[in-house]
XYZ file of C-alpha atoms in Angstrom:
657
model
C 2.024 35.255 -14.158
C 4.434 32.923 -12.684
C 6.271 34.096 -9.469
C 9.698 32.360 -8.821
C 11.060 31.965 -5.424
C 14.458 34.216 -5.105
C 17.249 32.871 -2.962
C 20.884 33.975 -2.562
C 22.264 32.485 -5.667
C 19.579 31.628 -8.098
C 16.144 32.061 -9.085
C 14.096 28.545 -8.536
C 10.728 27.909 -9.973
C 8.247 26.266 -7.834
C 8.383 22.422 -7.942
C 5.245 20.722 -9.410
C 2.638 19.744 -6.799
C 2.915 16.041 -6.264
C 1.238 13.662 -4.018
C -1.156 14.540 -1.060
C -4.199 12.948 -3.193
C -6.342 11.815 -0.161
C -5.976 14.921 1.533
C -6.545 17.007 -1.700
C -9.862 15.292 -2.260
C -10.879 15.695 1.409
C -10.335 19.508 1.295
C -12.135 19.812 -1.869
C -15.259 17.951 -0.576
C -15.026 20.139 2.645
C -15.673 23.184 0.569
C -17.924 21.674 -1.878
C -21.880 21.163 -1.730
C -23.423 22.088 1.743
C -20.141 21.883 3.680
C -18.916 24.669 5.623
C -15.280 24.429 5.048
C -11.966 23.092 7.045
C -9.016 24.001 8.928
C -5.893 22.652 7.900
C -3.001 22.709 10.611
C 0.703 21.480 10.941
C 4.273 22.494 11.744
C 5.858 25.102 9.414
C 7.169 23.765 6.217
C 4.951 20.904 5.583
C 3.107 22.249 2.602
C -0.023 23.504 3.991
C -0.283 26.760 1.646
C 0.649 24.613 -1.438
C -1.797 22.028 -0.664
C -4.599 24.512 -0.237
C -3.660 26.417 -3.140
C -3.901 23.441 -5.359
C -7.288 22.678 -3.696
C -8.894 25.830 -4.801
C -7.203 26.015 -8.250
C -9.845 27.064 -10.671
C -12.220 28.171 -8.212
C -13.595 31.629 -7.516
C -12.019 32.176 -4.245
C -11.411 35.235 -1.781
C -8.133 35.233 -0.039
C -6.713 36.746 3.135
C -3.352 36.244 5.025
C -2.134 36.808 8.429
C 1.136 38.642 9.050
C 3.340 39.299 12.015
C 3.712 43.013 11.106
C -0.164 43.692 11.080
C -1.314 42.119 14.401
C -2.201 45.352 16.026
C -4.315 46.427 12.909
C -7.847 45.762 13.198
C -9.116 43.953 9.991
C -5.632 44.125 8.502
C -5.881 40.831 6.584
C -9.114 41.865 5.056
C -8.205 45.526 4.189
C -8.483 44.684 0.175
C -11.912 43.158 0.973
C -13.470 45.616 3.404
C -13.902 49.404 3.545
C -11.279 51.691 5.540
C -13.647 51.909 8.524
C -15.870 49.020 9.429
C -17.579 47.289 12.331
C -17.372 43.536 13.017
C -20.928 43.279 12.242
C -20.709 45.204 8.966
C -17.661 43.045 8.090
C -19.628 39.796 8.610
C -22.524 40.988 6.434
C -19.889 42.128 3.497
C -18.257 38.918 3.430
C -21.034 36.539 3.928
C -21.826 36.994 0.082
C -18.286 35.367 -0.303
C -18.597 31.775 -1.907
C -15.277 30.674 -0.660
C -12.718 32.355 1.542
C -9.207 31.034 2.033
C -7.549 32.487 5.215
C -3.688 31.435 5.182
C -1.571 32.028 8.353
C -4.694 32.347 10.579
C -2.362 32.095 13.680
C -1.091 35.501 12.653
C -4.431 37.413 12.105
C -5.193 40.449 14.389
C -7.885 40.077 16.890
C -10.558 41.577 14.999
C -9.759 39.673 11.761
C -9.873 36.478 13.856
C -13.156 37.417 15.316
C -14.583 37.951 11.774
C -13.352 34.366 10.637
C -15.075 33.026 13.917
C -18.398 34.695 13.251
C -18.211 33.664 9.611
C -17.956 30.208 10.702
C -20.776 30.577 13.178
C -23.270 32.094 10.449
C -22.224 29.155 7.979
C -23.007 31.374 4.972
C -19.534 31.442 3.656
C -17.215 28.337 3.059
C -14.049 28.703 5.091
C -10.616 27.156 4.239
C -8.515 28.237 7.142
C -4.705 27.479 7.425
C -2.856 27.800 10.701
C 0.597 26.651 11.951
C 0.760 24.045 14.594
C 2.545 25.048 17.682
C 2.509 28.713 17.016
C 0.392 31.071 19.552
C -3.083 31.892 17.709
C -5.981 33.802 18.544
C -8.501 32.114 20.575
C -11.165 32.803 18.038
C -9.132 30.554 15.584
C -8.482 27.862 17.881
C -12.055 27.553 18.737
C -12.887 26.848 15.088
C -11.881 23.218 15.727
C -11.958 22.875 19.730
C -15.487 24.343 19.310
C -16.384 22.091 16.598
C -17.508 24.905 14.227
C -15.263 23.187 11.318
C -13.492 20.146 10.854
C -9.576 19.987 11.275
C -7.067 18.232 9.144
C -3.735 17.735 10.774
C -1.365 17.505 7.973
C 1.050 14.647 8.524
C 4.693 14.364 7.034
C 4.636 13.375 3.423
C 5.190 9.741 3.186
C 8.694 8.611 2.066
C 6.968 7.322 -1.607
C 5.587 10.663 -1.866
C 8.543 12.369 -1.007
C 10.116 10.311 -3.904
C 7.675 11.435 -6.220
C 8.150 15.057 -5.195
C 12.036 14.704 -5.623
C 11.299 12.993 -8.936
C 9.319 15.862 -10.468
C 11.221 18.656 -8.685
C 14.765 17.351 -8.698
C 15.273 14.866 -11.293
C 16.128 11.096 -10.729
C 17.669 10.676 -7.424
C 18.547 7.027 -6.327
C 17.047 5.329 -3.663
C 19.338 5.991 -0.633
C 19.840 9.502 -1.171
C 15.777 9.816 -1.379
C 15.599 8.049 1.936
C 18.426 10.239 3.612
C 16.423 13.416 2.455
C 13.378 12.175 3.806
C 15.010 10.893 7.089
C 16.905 14.641 7.288
C 13.943 16.907 6.466
C 11.069 14.878 8.648
C 8.431 16.289 6.460
C 9.783 20.080 6.285
C 9.609 20.492 2.589
C 11.031 23.907 2.388
C 14.114 22.156 4.240
C 13.996 19.468 1.737
C 13.914 22.018 -1.074
C 16.747 23.908 0.390
C 18.869 20.968 0.937
C 18.483 19.446 -2.540
C 19.298 23.111 -3.954
C 22.547 23.356 -1.856
C 23.772 19.585 -2.798
C 23.324 20.534 -6.317
C 25.141 24.013 -5.931
C 28.014 22.684 -4.213
C 28.547 19.843 -6.592
C 27.862 17.093 -3.999
C 25.780 15.059 -6.521
C 27.417 12.465 -8.599
C 26.131 10.140 -11.199
C 25.248 6.369 -10.467
C 27.332 4.233 -12.900
C 25.369 2.580 -15.605
C 22.116 4.446 -14.290
C 20.427 7.885 -15.103
C 20.321 8.657 -11.267
C 22.252 10.759 -9.172
C 23.409 10.388 -5.592
C 24.331 12.146 -2.482
C 27.281 11.136 -0.232
C 29.302 13.144 2.043
C 28.555 15.913 4.390
C 25.424 17.828 4.867
C 25.589 21.357 3.547
C 24.992 23.987 6.194
C 22.389 26.142 4.929
C 20.721 29.141 6.382
C 17.896 26.937 7.654
C 20.215 24.528 9.018
C 22.330 27.128 10.764
C 19.186 28.504 12.600
C 18.472 25.038 13.709
C 21.946 24.635 14.943
C 21.982 28.013 16.782
C 18.827 27.068 18.643
C 20.403 23.581 19.650
C 23.429 25.013 20.886
C 21.740 27.975 22.730
C 20.017 25.505 24.749
C 22.727 23.432 25.927
C 25.500 24.271 28.481
C 29.214 23.228 28.043
C 28.444 19.712 29.411
C 25.312 19.135 27.510
C 27.165 20.066 24.392
C 29.906 17.624 25.162
C 27.445 14.729 25.456
C 25.840 15.898 22.141
C 28.861 16.057 20.514
C 29.825 12.422 21.658
C 26.587 11.076 20.591
C 26.790 12.879 16.949
C 30.173 10.911 16.290
C 29.152 7.694 17.959
C 25.178 7.216 18.340
C 23.881 5.071 19.223
C 25.434 4.788 22.550
C 24.484 2.817 25.732
C 23.159 5.262 28.531
C 25.454 3.605 31.154
C 28.606 4.428 28.696
C 31.497 5.837 30.508
C 31.794 8.644 27.957
C 28.281 9.915 28.563
C 27.353 12.424 31.459
C 24.083 10.978 32.866
C 22.906 14.250 34.456
C 23.284 16.133 31.010
C 21.187 13.275 29.166
C 18.506 13.615 31.488
C 18.208 17.250 30.846
C 18.589 16.862 26.898
C 16.064 13.953 26.882
C 13.767 16.340 29.016
C 14.197 19.112 26.240
C 13.339 16.623 23.434
C 17.215 16.634 22.006
C 18.034 13.121 23.105
C 15.938 10.064 22.465
C 16.459 7.161 24.871
C 15.040 3.730 23.591
C 13.758 0.577 25.259
C 17.131 -0.924 25.249
C 18.822 1.916 26.991
C 20.730 3.476 24.101
C 20.738 7.032 23.770
C 20.793 9.107 19.905
C 20.142 12.633 18.894
C 16.372 13.125 18.606
C 16.497 14.826 14.986
C 18.707 12.968 12.388
C 19.642 16.360 11.384
C 21.361 17.523 14.454
C 24.177 14.566 14.024
C 25.557 15.591 10.731
C 25.499 19.313 11.484
C 27.526 18.886 14.901
C 29.826 16.672 13.150
C 30.321 19.598 10.314
C 31.435 22.292 12.703
C 33.388 20.252 14.938
C 36.757 20.841 13.528
C 39.240 18.225 12.401
C 41.012 17.441 15.942
C 37.587 17.508 17.542
C 36.390 14.866 15.160
C 39.427 13.079 15.349
C 39.178 12.455 18.918
C 35.490 11.654 19.140
C 35.174 9.800 16.039
C 34.614 5.919 16.331
C 37.597 3.612 15.750
C 37.497 1.441 12.927
C 37.395 -1.699 15.077
C 34.273 0.186 16.939
C 32.672 0.317 13.806
C 33.247 -3.006 12.426
C 31.743 -4.795 15.625
C 28.793 -2.326 15.422
C 28.146 -3.098 11.633
C 28.579 -7.016 12.388
C 25.768 -6.276 14.977
C 23.577 -4.728 12.543
C 24.081 -7.398 10.014
C 23.434 -10.011 12.509
C 19.910 -8.215 13.455
C 19.014 -7.997 9.941
C 20.007 -11.835 9.088
C 18.154 -12.751 12.144
C 14.839 -11.039 11.161
C 15.036 -12.748 7.742
C 15.447 -15.996 9.162
C 12.471 -15.379 11.590
C 10.319 -14.164 8.616
C 9.575 -10.776 10.224
C 10.936 -7.972 8.249
C 9.451 -5.175 9.838
C 12.095 -2.152 10.432
C 15.052 -3.040 12.334
C 17.219 0.032 13.169
C 20.687 0.017 11.356
C 22.356 3.383 11.671
C 26.022 2.497 11.522
C 25.287 1.043 8.022
C 23.235 4.068 6.969
C 25.928 6.520 8.524
C 28.801 4.896 6.557
C 26.894 4.828 3.085
C 25.822 8.586 3.523
C 29.606 9.668 4.727
C 30.804 7.963 1.511
C 32.960 5.509 3.565
C 31.852 2.263 1.716
C 30.508 -0.904 3.595
C 31.434 -4.483 3.358
C 29.769 -6.548 0.421
C 28.176 -9.040 3.133
C 26.372 -6.226 5.017
C 25.310 -4.707 1.718
C 24.076 -8.042 0.466
C 22.037 -8.428 3.740
C 20.602 -4.937 3.569
C 19.798 -5.530 -0.076
C 17.881 -8.582 0.652
C 16.012 -7.131 3.706
C 15.005 -4.104 1.499
C 13.597 -6.048 -1.135
C 11.599 -8.619 1.300
C 10.056 -5.260 2.505
C 9.410 -4.364 -1.062
C 11.946 -1.483 -1.243
C 13.023 -2.509 -4.433
C 15.015 0.689 -5.228
C 16.670 0.910 -2.116
C 17.696 -2.794 -2.385
C 19.122 -2.005 -5.598
C 21.145 0.783 -4.304
C 22.424 -1.266 -1.144
C 23.482 -3.935 -3.758
C 25.431 -1.302 -5.768
C 27.177 -0.131 -2.654
C 28.632 -3.885 -1.872
C 29.743 -3.776 -5.284
C 31.718 -0.655 -5.059
C 34.068 -2.478 -2.371
C 33.784 -6.037 -3.871
C 32.914 -5.867 -7.650
C 32.872 -9.748 -7.846
C 30.325 -10.198 -4.981
C 27.728 -12.893 -6.065
C 25.281 -12.147 -3.492
C 25.169 -8.489 -4.275
C 24.834 -9.081 -7.963
C 21.975 -11.581 -7.406
C 20.065 -9.174 -5.084
C 20.690 -6.156 -7.934
C 19.287 -8.437 -10.505
C 16.054 -9.513 -8.525
C 15.214 -5.944 -7.088
C 15.704 -4.783 -10.798
C 13.617 -7.271 -12.644
C 10.905 -7.086 -9.804
C 10.543 -3.336 -10.481
C 9.953 -3.922 -14.066
C 12.871 -1.884 -15.187
C 14.609 -2.521 -18.462
C 17.793 -1.132 -17.193
C 21.116 -2.901 -17.617
C 23.082 -4.437 -14.895
C 26.701 -4.591 -15.262
C 28.793 -7.689 -14.300
C 32.673 -7.530 -14.710
C 32.446 -4.666 -17.134
C 30.187 -6.217 -19.467
C 26.461 -5.299 -19.764
C 24.124 -8.239 -19.174
C 20.653 -7.975 -18.833
C 20.677 -11.368 -16.566
C 24.069 -11.339 -14.989
C 23.367 -13.900 -12.351
C 21.496 -16.448 -14.670
C 24.274 -16.311 -17.145
C 27.023 -17.007 -14.960
C 25.303 -19.363 -12.295
C 27.603 -17.992 -9.414
C 27.212 -17.305 -5.896
C 26.284 -19.573 -2.772
C 23.332 -21.639 -2.679
C 22.174 -20.057 0.468
C 21.720 -16.569 -1.105
C 19.442 -17.232 -4.056
C 16.222 -17.918 -2.734
C 13.734 -15.350 -3.516
C 11.269 -15.145 -0.841
C 11.625 -16.580 2.432
C 10.482 -20.313 1.785
C 13.586 -22.004 3.515
C 13.575 -19.320 6.293
C 10.018 -20.362 7.072
C 10.689 -23.737 7.421
C 10.932 -23.482 11.126
C 14.794 -24.661 11.421
C 16.537 -21.497 10.725
C 20.277 -21.648 11.188
C 21.820 -19.313 13.690
C 22.263 -15.678 12.108
C 25.954 -14.586 11.558
C 27.526 -11.169 10.557
C 28.311 -12.552 7.216
C 25.139 -14.281 6.512
C 22.967 -13.267 3.548
C 19.933 -15.645 3.607
C 20.379 -17.808 6.994
C 18.118 -20.820 6.744
C 17.948 -24.625 5.817
C 19.237 -25.470 2.394
C 17.143 -24.898 -0.686
C 14.428 -27.394 -1.494
C 14.755 -29.651 -4.448
C 13.596 -28.448 -7.696
C 9.998 -29.916 -8.562
C 10.528 -32.557 -11.434
C 14.437 -32.709 -11.199
C 15.902 -36.054 -12.025
C 17.769 -36.091 -8.767
C 15.498 -35.050 -5.886
C 18.368 -34.491 -3.590
C 20.162 -32.064 -6.351
C 19.325 -28.427 -5.851
C 18.756 -26.257 -8.909
C 21.519 -23.915 -9.913
C 21.405 -20.961 -7.721
C 20.766 -18.487 -10.551
C 17.173 -19.640 -10.907
C 15.587 -17.215 -8.884
C 17.134 -14.313 -10.858
C 16.252 -15.936 -14.265
C 12.648 -16.472 -13.012
C 12.327 -12.890 -12.515
C 13.978 -11.512 -15.346
C 11.900 -14.091 -17.603
C 8.840 -12.364 -15.994
C 9.937 -9.103 -16.330
C 10.089 -9.692 -20.285
C 6.271 -11.082 -20.016
C 7.459 -14.537 -20.512
C 5.622 -16.418 -17.573
C 6.292 -19.869 -19.042
C 10.003 -19.349 -19.104
C 9.672 -17.753 -15.387
C 7.847 -20.624 -14.102
C 10.312 -23.341 -15.571
C 13.169 -21.286 -14.007
C 11.479 -21.196 -10.348
C 13.240 -24.303 -9.253
C 14.147 -24.263 -5.445
C 12.179 -21.091 -4.930
C 8.588 -22.458 -4.288
C 7.087 -18.976 -3.040
C 8.312 -17.655 -6.307
C 5.789 -20.008 -8.100
C 2.984 -18.847 -5.746
C 3.831 -15.184 -6.533
C 3.774 -16.048 -10.194
C 0.348 -17.726 -9.969
C 1.036 -21.463 -10.102
C 0.506 -22.446 -6.487
C 0.400 -26.206 -7.539
C 4.098 -26.240 -7.768
C 4.537 -25.176 -4.269
C 2.448 -28.048 -2.656
C 4.090 -29.388 0.407
C 7.180 -27.062 -0.100
C 6.206 -24.292 2.359
C 5.066 -23.535 5.842
C 3.405 -20.801 7.768
C 1.749 -17.903 5.912
C 3.510 -18.767 2.702
C 2.024 -21.990 2.752
C -1.385 -20.401 3.877
C -1.046 -17.962 0.769
C -0.466 -20.836 -1.557
C -3.403 -22.883 -0.321
C -5.662 -20.081 -0.735
C -4.567 -19.251 -4.110
C -4.643 -22.972 -5.228
C -8.501 -22.885 -3.650
C -9.336 -19.398 -5.284
C -10.459 -18.378 -1.874
C -10.600 -14.799 -1.734
C -11.243 -14.265 1.931
C -8.196 -16.589 2.809
C -5.819 -14.503 0.226
C -7.106 -11.459 2.392
C -5.948 -13.114 5.505
C -2.800 -14.080 4.265
C -2.232 -10.691 2.789
C -2.951 -9.135 6.287
C -0.519 -11.549 8.065
C 2.166 -11.070 5.331
C 1.594 -7.035 5.841
C 1.937 -7.204 9.702
C 5.218 -9.240 9.360
C 6.498 -6.362 6.975
C 6.572 -8.315 3.683
C 4.663 -5.220 1.744
C 5.134 -6.515 -1.612
C 4.107 -10.112 -0.994
C 0.802 -8.780 0.742
C 0.084 -6.540 -2.261
C 0.383 -9.458 -4.622
C -1.753 -11.544 -2.143
C -4.567 -8.970 -2.080
C -4.365 -8.533 -5.981
C -4.778 -12.244 -6.296
C -7.976 -11.968 -3.712
C -9.262 -8.981 -6.022
C -9.464 -11.756 -8.754
C -10.756 -14.568 -6.428
C -13.576 -12.816 -4.787
C -16.992 -13.426 -6.084
C -18.533 -10.346 -4.049
C -17.709 -7.131 -6.098
C -17.584 -5.247 -3.035
C -15.009 -7.463 -1.288
C -12.808 -7.319 -4.844
C -12.979 -3.726 -4.619
C -11.668 -3.465 -0.888
C -8.976 -6.015 -1.788
C -7.877 -4.090 -5.189
C -7.772 -0.873 -2.859
C -5.359 -2.437 -0.493
C -3.286 -3.976 -3.020
C -2.890 -0.513 -4.816
C -2.058 1.133 -1.277
C 0.752 -1.296 -0.520
C 2.032 -1.404 -3.976
C 2.651 2.350 -3.928
C 4.824 1.752 -1.115
C 7.095 -0.867 -3.079
C 9.035 1.692 -5.092
C 8.001 0.877 -8.818
C 7.323 -2.725 -8.397
C 5.894 -4.422 -11.451
C 5.262 -7.958 -10.919
C 2.677 -10.344 -12.969
C 0.561 -10.519 -9.673
C 0.369 -6.764 -9.938
C 0.022 -6.543 -13.764
C -3.229 -4.261 -14.525
C -4.202 -3.618 -11.135
C -2.940 -0.142 -10.765
C -5.407 1.112 -13.617
C -8.389 0.398 -10.941
C -7.897 3.155 -9.266
C -8.114 5.845 -11.962
C -11.013 7.370 -13.459
C -12.576 6.170 -16.508
C -11.169 8.966 -18.701
C -7.773 8.566 -16.991
C -7.830 4.851 -17.727
C -8.632 5.886 -21.429
C -5.904 8.315 -21.833
C -3.186 6.279 -20.022
C -3.785 3.285 -22.082
C -3.559 5.484 -25.223
C -0.412 7.113 -23.927
C 0.939 3.555 -23.125
C 0.356 2.623 -26.708
C 2.463 5.323 -27.814
C 0.170 7.966 -28.993
C 1.310 11.663 -28.263
C -0.936 14.042 -26.458
C -2.230 15.991 -29.578
C -2.968 12.438 -31.078
C -5.005 11.381 -27.767
C -6.962 14.869 -27.968
C -7.898 14.519 -31.599
C -9.004 10.697 -30.908
C -10.977 11.620 -28.024
C -12.045 15.067 -29.036
C -10.375 16.909 -26.246
C -8.019 19.690 -25.627
C -4.248 19.001 -25.547
C -4.355 20.764 -22.098
C -6.994 18.601 -20.616
C -5.035 15.330 -22.065
C -1.845 16.767 -20.487
C -3.904 17.385 -17.046
C -5.489 13.870 -16.937
C -1.954 12.519 -17.613
C -0.449 14.404 -14.785
C -2.878 13.348 -12.314
C -2.566 9.882 -13.473
C 1.131 10.061 -12.992
C 0.737 10.870 -9.371
C -1.932 7.960 -8.616
C 0.269 5.496 -10.485
C 3.545 6.393 -8.694
C 5.045 7.028 -12.206
C 7.423 9.904 -13.414
C 6.517 10.248 -16.824
C 5.287 8.648 -19.892
C 7.985 6.094 -20.347
C 6.844 4.188 -17.340
C 3.126 3.591 -18.292
C 3.695 0.507 -20.649
C 5.085 -1.304 -17.614
C 1.783 -0.230 -15.476
C -0.846 -1.012 -18.302
C -1.722 -4.134 -19.855
C -2.022 -3.334 -23.729
C -4.428 -4.858 -26.001
C -3.222 -7.295 -28.318
C -2.788 -5.993 -31.844
C -5.731 -7.057 -34.178
C -5.110 -8.428 -37.493
C -5.786 -5.786 -40.185
């Protein structure tokens, strides 16, 4: 029997369980063998109940649940498992024969039930899986389960951005990267709020189709749902008129310096102490929760909004500052996260951004391995300036490196290699990888710079060493790599020596790189696994997650020690998962290493085009078993469906008949 959650407007089936594989395995291991169980805690809405339900699926498990209405009734949570009248001693005896007991909402248990759970943990005959909400008042007998070290405790962290994307893909269909990031940022791990917002956005018609894509995007206001209203009511109840005025000012202008004439320092101190405002190390104030700003703006009214909103000149200056900060980070070859809220706000409100800023954002995201986000930023720039070559280039590069066979539109024409075909753009924007920026002499960043740095190095083998290769070479190389033609890809590398390293030909980059990129090239040329690991760690520390994943993958091939190779492979896979579908030659075939033998077998057959039924007949399995194995493999591989498998799997070459 399937139960659907009912809301005011529709019946919504539950989303498929997605992600949390490490936590799932930890919980299953804690209630198996000679283990006594585990306590799972976390804030409301984080998915604790769904996680433990998935962990015990298919097992013989007794269940009990605490409720606020029965906290004064002894053994109320266990009424279905115990006689009408029973002592604590007798209750322990009766439940000691239960193999596995799941206790949900344990913070709401009556005292007798809490004491029963504690005694079962002391005796250790029953394996316990206890779920409690963090921050809620819980009976002492429950909190002593972990403070007294009777059971280990798993404090559930917010779902990472990449797993949030997988969850949204499984439950809500194809949402583009900036929409996924916006939802992840607003909900901060509250999966119930995530689902509620997605439902409201759909029902209010706020989703629109991304041109030339099967994805949907959300721009514009945040729907004020029941959950959002509750949070807003709590916010406003805690603020007096002066504090409310400060919150409104921040909602329309954050971040703002604390010494700004428009901010009340006394109110700021109170709001910071209450956890409603965050003051950073640079002395700028912003709202602590990303949902508060959109909600406060939505209820401000037109006149108040007009009075508080930043002027266009204010936005322009702030956006130029953000562009310069991002460009400086690229020039300094350190692409760890840089706060840039103004650009994000302009996009989410549907106001559009200048192409130069969009190109820098796209490049910054791509260097961080956020390929789908990079493509989304490039598309935003092309909306305002359809002919912008840097945005076209970033769109082509991010799409090619994600292994997508999608189409990129240039001047209204479908073209799989738009930049390569046109040869347009300035030479300063085409270098894929930070080879020039790592030369040690970057140019001063500016608000309009896309790739500040020294001029591109001359192409290896060029007739005239002083003439750089066409600016389209970087895009052409990666589109060739996406087609599987590595020879053509290397021929097109030209002025991008680090591309040659990433494509497995470090000899083409000799003497043309510096710093960690030169170290990566030297280690690969020498087949030095430990040195490749060191280069990968440095790349990861600087935020180049895709480059680090590729270096670890190359290290896995270079290591002679099988244990070291497995470690490098594991690190590569973990980083590749965070790179939004990256499919580059260095990662080819790597992802299958984390699957079970049966999953690898089934995935390979599915990628070759066999249906579930054909696979079941070939391997003598049930169709349902094949489907379960594929679903588990999708989660581990970061794939949304069967169509993505050929990009992940190195298929065997066809044998002659």
